[in-house]
Amino acid sequence: MKVIAGLGNPGTQYASTPHNVGFEAVDLIAAGIGANWEFKKSFNADLARGILGGVPVMLVKPRTFMNLSGDAIAPIVKYHNATAADLLVIHDDIDLPVGKIRVRKNGSAGGHNGLKSIIARLGTQDFLRLKLGVGKDKTNVIGHVLGKFGPADRKIIDIVVAEAVNAAAKIIGEGADAAMNLYNGWSAAMQEGT
């Protein structure tokens, strides 16, 4: 069983913000594979089970706030007899421009509080990441990640989130290397109509 966790903050006030693109991506994955979300109080997370890329997956949206994401994700990984190597985390990345995707096999949190929490709770940095570029406002990082996208960026993010579904399927079905070869140079501008 592979675990795919999308990161975000719970609550409608955080919908459509840069920090919640991970939630958007796993919502699209769930819709695409016909998986239904169910709140599991014991994990403080919404879970959905299905098949992606020919592989059984557990989709996760923590109901914790971003900086406590590991409190939900680590127990889910353990409960499903998975390891950190079976985990794919989809999250926003302010160091990537809007419209870019990057696949990483492991690494530090890079200042991302959700990743910091997961690393702390799992005790390792060795899990897959699918990073979705949301750009950066150096003068107001928190305001940027918790604010709403402007119309032009929202249009680009919709393309990125849709492509993240394909990227996740590639990672799960064919491995991180195949996905890195395809997506680490990819940008939304490569898609028609942008």
mmCIF file of C-alpha atoms in Angstrom:
data_model
loop_
_atom_site.group_PDB
_atom_site.id
_atom_site.type_symbol
_atom_site.label_atom_id
_atom_site.label_comp_id
_atom_site.label_asym_id
_atom_site.label_seq_id
_atom_site.Cartn_x
_atom_site.Cartn_y
_atom_site.Cartn_z
ATOM 1 C CA MET A 1 0.000 0.000 0.000
ATOM 2 C CA LYS A 2 1.328 3.410 -1.019
ATOM 3 C CA VAL A 3 0.302 6.475 0.978
ATOM 4 C CA ILE A 4 -0.229 9.757 -0.879
ATOM 5 C CA ALA A 5 -0.635 12.726 1.431
ATOM 6 C CA GLY A 6 -1.676 16.148 0.243
ATOM 7 C CA LEU A 7 -0.709 18.989 2.549
ATOM 8 C CA GLY A 8 -2.893 21.938 3.449
ATOM 9 C CA ASN A 9 -4.813 23.635 6.216
ATOM 10 C CA PRO A 10 -8.370 22.586 7.125
ATOM 11 C CA GLY A 11 -11.224 25.068 6.819
ATOM 12 C CA THR A 12 -12.893 26.943 3.975
ATOM 13 C CA GLN A 13 -10.912 30.113 4.702
ATOM 14 C CA TYR A 14 -7.776 28.309 3.453
ATOM 15 C CA ALA A 15 -9.325 26.880 0.277
ATOM 16 C CA SER A 16 -7.682 28.066 -2.949
ATOM 17 C CA THR A 17 -4.575 29.357 -1.159
ATOM 18 C CA PRO A 18 -1.023 28.444 -2.206
ATOM 19 C CA HIS A 19 -0.543 26.412 0.986
ATOM 20 C CA ASN A 20 -3.476 24.153 0.017
ATOM 21 C CA VAL A 21 -2.456 22.987 -3.461
ATOM 22 C CA GLY A 22 -1.587 19.577 -1.964
ATOM 23 C CA PHE A 23 -5.205 19.171 -0.859
ATOM 24 C CA GLU A 24 -6.383 20.189 -4.333
ATOM 25 C CA ALA A 25 -4.156 17.584 -5.964
ATOM 26 C CA VAL A 26 -5.294 14.650 -3.799
ATOM 27 C CA ASP A 27 -8.926 15.741 -4.262
ATOM 28 C CA LEU A 28 -8.428 15.450 -8.032
ATOM 29 C CA ILE A 29 -6.683 12.091 -7.657
ATOM 30 C CA ALA A 30 -9.583 10.798 -5.550
ATOM 31 C CA ALA A 31 -12.135 12.024 -8.090
ATOM 32 C CA GLY A 32 -10.182 10.450 -10.949
ATOM 33 C CA ILE A 33 -9.990 7.007 -9.364
ATOM 34 C CA GLY A 34 -13.498 7.057 -7.901
ATOM 35 C CA ALA A 35 -12.297 7.102 -4.280
ATOM 36 C CA ASN A 36 -14.543 8.585 -1.608
ATOM 37 C CA TRP A 37 -13.230 10.610 1.323
ATOM 38 C CA GLU A 38 -14.055 9.516 4.855
ATOM 39 C CA PHE A 39 -13.028 11.287 8.053
ATOM 40 C CA LYS A 40 -11.132 8.998 10.447
ATOM 41 C CA LYS A 41 -11.159 10.537 13.906
ATOM 42 C CA SER A 42 -8.406 8.220 15.199
ATOM 43 C CA PHE A 43 -5.984 9.725 12.650
ATOM 44 C CA ASN A 44 -7.517 13.228 12.527
ATOM 45 C CA ALA A 45 -7.483 12.958 8.738
ATOM 46 C CA ASP A 46 -9.682 12.386 5.713
ATOM 47 C CA LEU A 47 -8.801 9.117 3.967
ATOM 48 C CA ALA A 48 -9.729 7.658 0.576
ATOM 49 C CA ARG A 49 -8.658 4.281 -0.794
ATOM 50 C CA GLY A 50 -8.266 3.310 -4.445
ATOM 51 C CA ILE A 51 -5.972 2.174 -7.253
ATOM 52 C CA LEU A 52 -3.568 4.593 -8.965
ATOM 53 C CA GLY A 53 -1.120 3.526 -11.662
ATOM 54 C CA GLY A 54 -2.115 -0.088 -10.970
ATOM 55 C CA VAL A 55 -1.094 0.214 -7.305
ATOM 56 C CA PRO A 56 -3.314 0.289 -4.176
ATOM 57 C CA VAL A 57 -3.106 3.729 -2.569
ATOM 58 C CA MET A 58 -4.357 5.444 0.560
ATOM 59 C CA LEU A 59 -4.979 9.147 -0.024
ATOM 60 C CA VAL A 60 -4.628 11.402 3.005
ATOM 61 C CA LYS A 61 -5.682 14.944 3.885
ATOM 62 C CA PRO A 62 -4.672 15.749 7.471
ATOM 63 C CA ARG A 63 -7.222 17.716 9.480
ATOM 64 C CA THR A 64 -4.349 19.084 11.545
ATOM 65 C CA PHE A 65 -2.921 22.450 10.652
ATOM 66 C CA MET A 66 0.084 22.432 8.330
ATOM 67 C CA ASN A 67 2.749 22.546 11.042
ATOM 68 C CA LEU A 68 1.308 19.372 12.645
ATOM 69 C CA SER A 69 0.879 17.340 9.426
ATOM 70 C CA GLY A 70 3.193 14.603 10.695
ATOM 71 C CA ASP A 71 0.878 13.950 13.661
ATOM 72 C CA ALA A 72 -1.687 12.557 11.221
ATOM 73 C CA ILE A 73 0.523 11.164 8.456
ATOM 74 C CA ALA A 74 3.088 9.164 10.474
ATOM 75 C CA PRO A 75 0.461 7.037 12.311
ATOM 76 C CA ILE A 76 -1.339 6.365 9.005
ATOM 77 C CA VAL A 77 1.875 5.141 7.387
ATOM 78 C CA LYS A 78 2.581 2.862 10.354
ATOM 79 C CA TYR A 79 -0.998 1.546 10.588
ATOM 80 C CA HIS A 80 -0.982 0.468 6.942
ATOM 81 C CA ASN A 81 2.318 -1.418 7.393
ATOM 82 C CA ALA A 82 3.976 1.057 5.057
ATOM 83 C CA THR A 83 7.370 2.692 5.441
ATOM 84 C CA ALA A 84 8.598 6.190 4.684
ATOM 85 C CA ALA A 85 9.663 4.825 1.275
ATOM 86 C CA ASP A 86 5.964 4.125 0.551
ATOM 87 C CA LEU A 87 4.958 7.741 1.237
ATOM 88 C CA LEU A 88 4.452 10.448 -1.386
ATOM 89 C CA VAL A 89 3.781 13.946 -0.062
ATOM 90 C CA ILE A 90 2.268 16.537 -2.416
ATOM 91 C CA HIS A 91 2.862 20.095 -1.269
ATOM 92 C CA ASP A 92 3.378 23.729 -2.207
ATOM 93 C CA ASP A 93 6.899 25.054 -2.766
ATOM 94 C CA ILE A 94 7.584 28.795 -2.600
ATOM 95 C CA ASP A 95 11.067 28.313 -4.053
ATOM 96 C CA LEU A 96 9.566 27.102 -7.334
ATOM 97 C CA PRO A 97 7.897 29.597 -9.673
ATOM 98 C CA VAL A 98 4.165 29.303 -10.286
ATOM 99 C CA GLY A 99 3.693 26.715 -13.013
ATOM 100 C CA LYS A 100 6.608 24.418 -12.135
ATOM 101 C CA ILE A 101 6.602 20.886 -10.706
ATOM 102 C CA ARG A 102 9.516 19.068 -9.124
ATOM 103 C CA VAL A 103 9.847 15.466 -7.942
ATOM 104 C CA ARG A 104 12.304 14.694 -5.117
ATOM 105 C CA LYS A 105 13.206 11.351 -3.576
ATOM 106 C CA ASN A 106 14.160 12.846 -0.209
ATOM 107 C CA GLY A 107 15.748 15.901 1.356
ATOM 108 C CA SER A 108 15.365 18.502 4.047
ATOM 109 C CA ALA A 109 12.178 20.381 4.815
ATOM 110 C CA GLY A 110 13.532 23.479 3.066
ATOM 111 C CA GLY A 111 11.671 25.709 5.516
ATOM 112 C CA HIS A 112 8.281 24.012 4.883
ATOM 113 C CA ASN A 113 6.588 23.484 8.245
ATOM 114 C CA GLY A 114 4.462 20.581 7.021
ATOM 115 C CA LEU A 115 7.543 18.704 5.839
ATOM 116 C CA LYS A 116 9.370 19.546 9.088
ATOM 117 C CA SER A 117 6.549 17.915 11.040
ATOM 118 C CA ILE A 118 6.502 14.794 8.851
ATOM 119 C CA ILE A 119 10.292 14.386 9.049
ATOM 120 C CA ALA A 120 10.188 14.783 12.839
ATOM 121 C CA ARG A 121 7.403 12.217 13.280
ATOM 122 C CA LEU A 122 8.773 9.671 10.780
ATOM 123 C CA GLY A 123 12.350 10.132 11.957
ATOM 124 C CA THR A 124 13.624 10.265 8.373
ATOM 125 C CA GLN A 125 13.813 12.547 5.338
ATOM 126 C CA ASP A 126 13.615 9.567 2.981
ATOM 127 C CA PHE A 127 10.150 9.929 1.492
ATOM 128 C CA LEU A 128 9.014 11.091 -1.943
ATOM 129 C CA ARG A 129 7.819 14.639 -2.558
ATOM 130 C CA LEU A 130 5.845 16.142 -5.403
ATOM 131 C CA LYS A 131 6.473 19.877 -5.146
ATOM 132 C CA LEU A 132 4.059 22.314 -6.800
ATOM 133 C CA GLY A 133 5.486 25.770 -7.421
ATOM 134 C CA VAL A 134 3.474 28.637 -5.925
ATOM 135 C CA GLY A 135 6.081 31.415 -6.170
ATOM 136 C CA LYS A 136 7.259 33.677 -3.392
ATOM 137 C CA ASP A 137 6.634 37.131 -1.991
ATOM 138 C CA LYS A 138 9.877 37.768 -0.106
ATOM 139 C CA THR A 139 8.351 40.657 1.814
ATOM 140 C CA ASN A 140 5.350 38.661 3.090
ATOM 141 C CA VAL A 141 5.837 34.890 2.881
ATOM 142 C CA ILE A 142 3.022 33.990 5.312
ATOM 143 C CA GLY A 143 0.589 36.406 3.668
ATOM 144 C CA HIS A 144 1.472 34.898 0.292
ATOM 145 C CA VAL A 145 0.980 31.220 1.166
ATOM 146 C CA LEU A 146 -2.240 31.915 3.098
ATOM 147 C CA GLY A 147 -3.614 34.480 0.633
ATOM 148 C CA LYS A 148 -5.634 33.783 -2.493
ATOM 149 C CA PHE A 149 -4.158 33.345 -5.949
ATOM 150 C CA GLY A 150 -4.709 36.176 -8.410
ATOM 151 C CA PRO A 151 -6.733 35.236 -11.548
ATOM 152 C CA ALA A 152 -3.688 34.716 -13.812
ATOM 153 C CA ASP A 153 -1.852 32.558 -11.270
ATOM 154 C CA ARG A 154 -5.051 30.638 -10.477
ATOM 155 C CA LYS A 155 -5.368 29.645 -14.137
ATOM 156 C CA ILE A 156 -1.773 28.355 -14.125
ATOM 157 C CA ILE A 157 -2.233 26.544 -10.799
ATOM 158 C CA ASP A 158 -5.280 24.728 -12.185
ATOM 159 C CA ILE A 159 -3.018 23.315 -14.925
ATOM 160 C CA VAL A 160 -0.328 22.399 -12.380
ATOM 161 C CA VAL A 161 -2.751 20.656 -10.025
ATOM 162 C CA ALA A 162 -4.280 18.678 -12.906
ATOM 163 C CA GLU A 163 -0.795 17.644 -14.064
ATOM 164 C CA ALA A 164 0.124 16.686 -10.490
ATOM 165 C CA VAL A 165 -2.427 13.866 -10.805
ATOM 166 C CA ASN A 166 -0.494 12.477 -13.786
ATOM 167 C CA ALA A 167 2.822 13.014 -12.012
ATOM 168 C CA ALA A 168 1.614 11.127 -8.930
ATOM 169 C CA ALA A 169 0.422 8.245 -11.108
ATOM 170 C CA LYS A 170 3.821 8.175 -12.832
ATOM 171 C CA ILE A 171 5.659 8.140 -9.482
ATOM 172 C CA ILE A 172 3.478 5.388 -8.035
ATOM 173 C CA GLY A 173 3.266 3.281 -11.203
ATOM 174 C CA GLU A 174 6.749 3.681 -12.723
ATOM 175 C CA GLY A 175 8.958 5.071 -9.968
ATOM 176 C CA ALA A 176 10.483 8.379 -8.954
ATOM 177 C CA ASP A 177 13.251 8.325 -11.560
ATOM 178 C CA ALA A 178 10.800 8.073 -14.456
ATOM 179 C CA ALA A 179 8.743 10.900 -12.968
ATOM 180 C CA MET A 180 11.818 13.065 -12.354
ATOM 181 C CA ASN A 181 12.927 12.648 -15.977
ATOM 182 C CA LEU A 182 9.518 13.760 -17.194
ATOM 183 C CA TYR A 183 8.570 16.470 -14.699
ATOM 184 C CA ASN A 184 11.676 18.160 -13.308
ATOM 185 C CA GLY A 185 11.902 20.275 -16.464
ATOM 186 C CA TRP A 186 8.143 20.594 -16.930
ATOM 187 C CA SER A 187 6.205 23.840 -16.709
ATOM 188 C CA ALA A 188 2.567 24.785 -17.179
ATOM 189 C CA ALA A 189 3.669 27.073 -20.020
ATOM 190 C CA MET A 190 4.418 23.914 -22.043
ATOM 191 C CA GLN A 191 0.717 23.072 -22.083
ATOM 192 C CA GLU A 192 -1.444 24.341 -24.926
ATOM 193 C CA GLY A 193 -3.634 27.340 -24.279
ATOM 194 C CA THR A 194 -1.387 29.055 -21.729
#
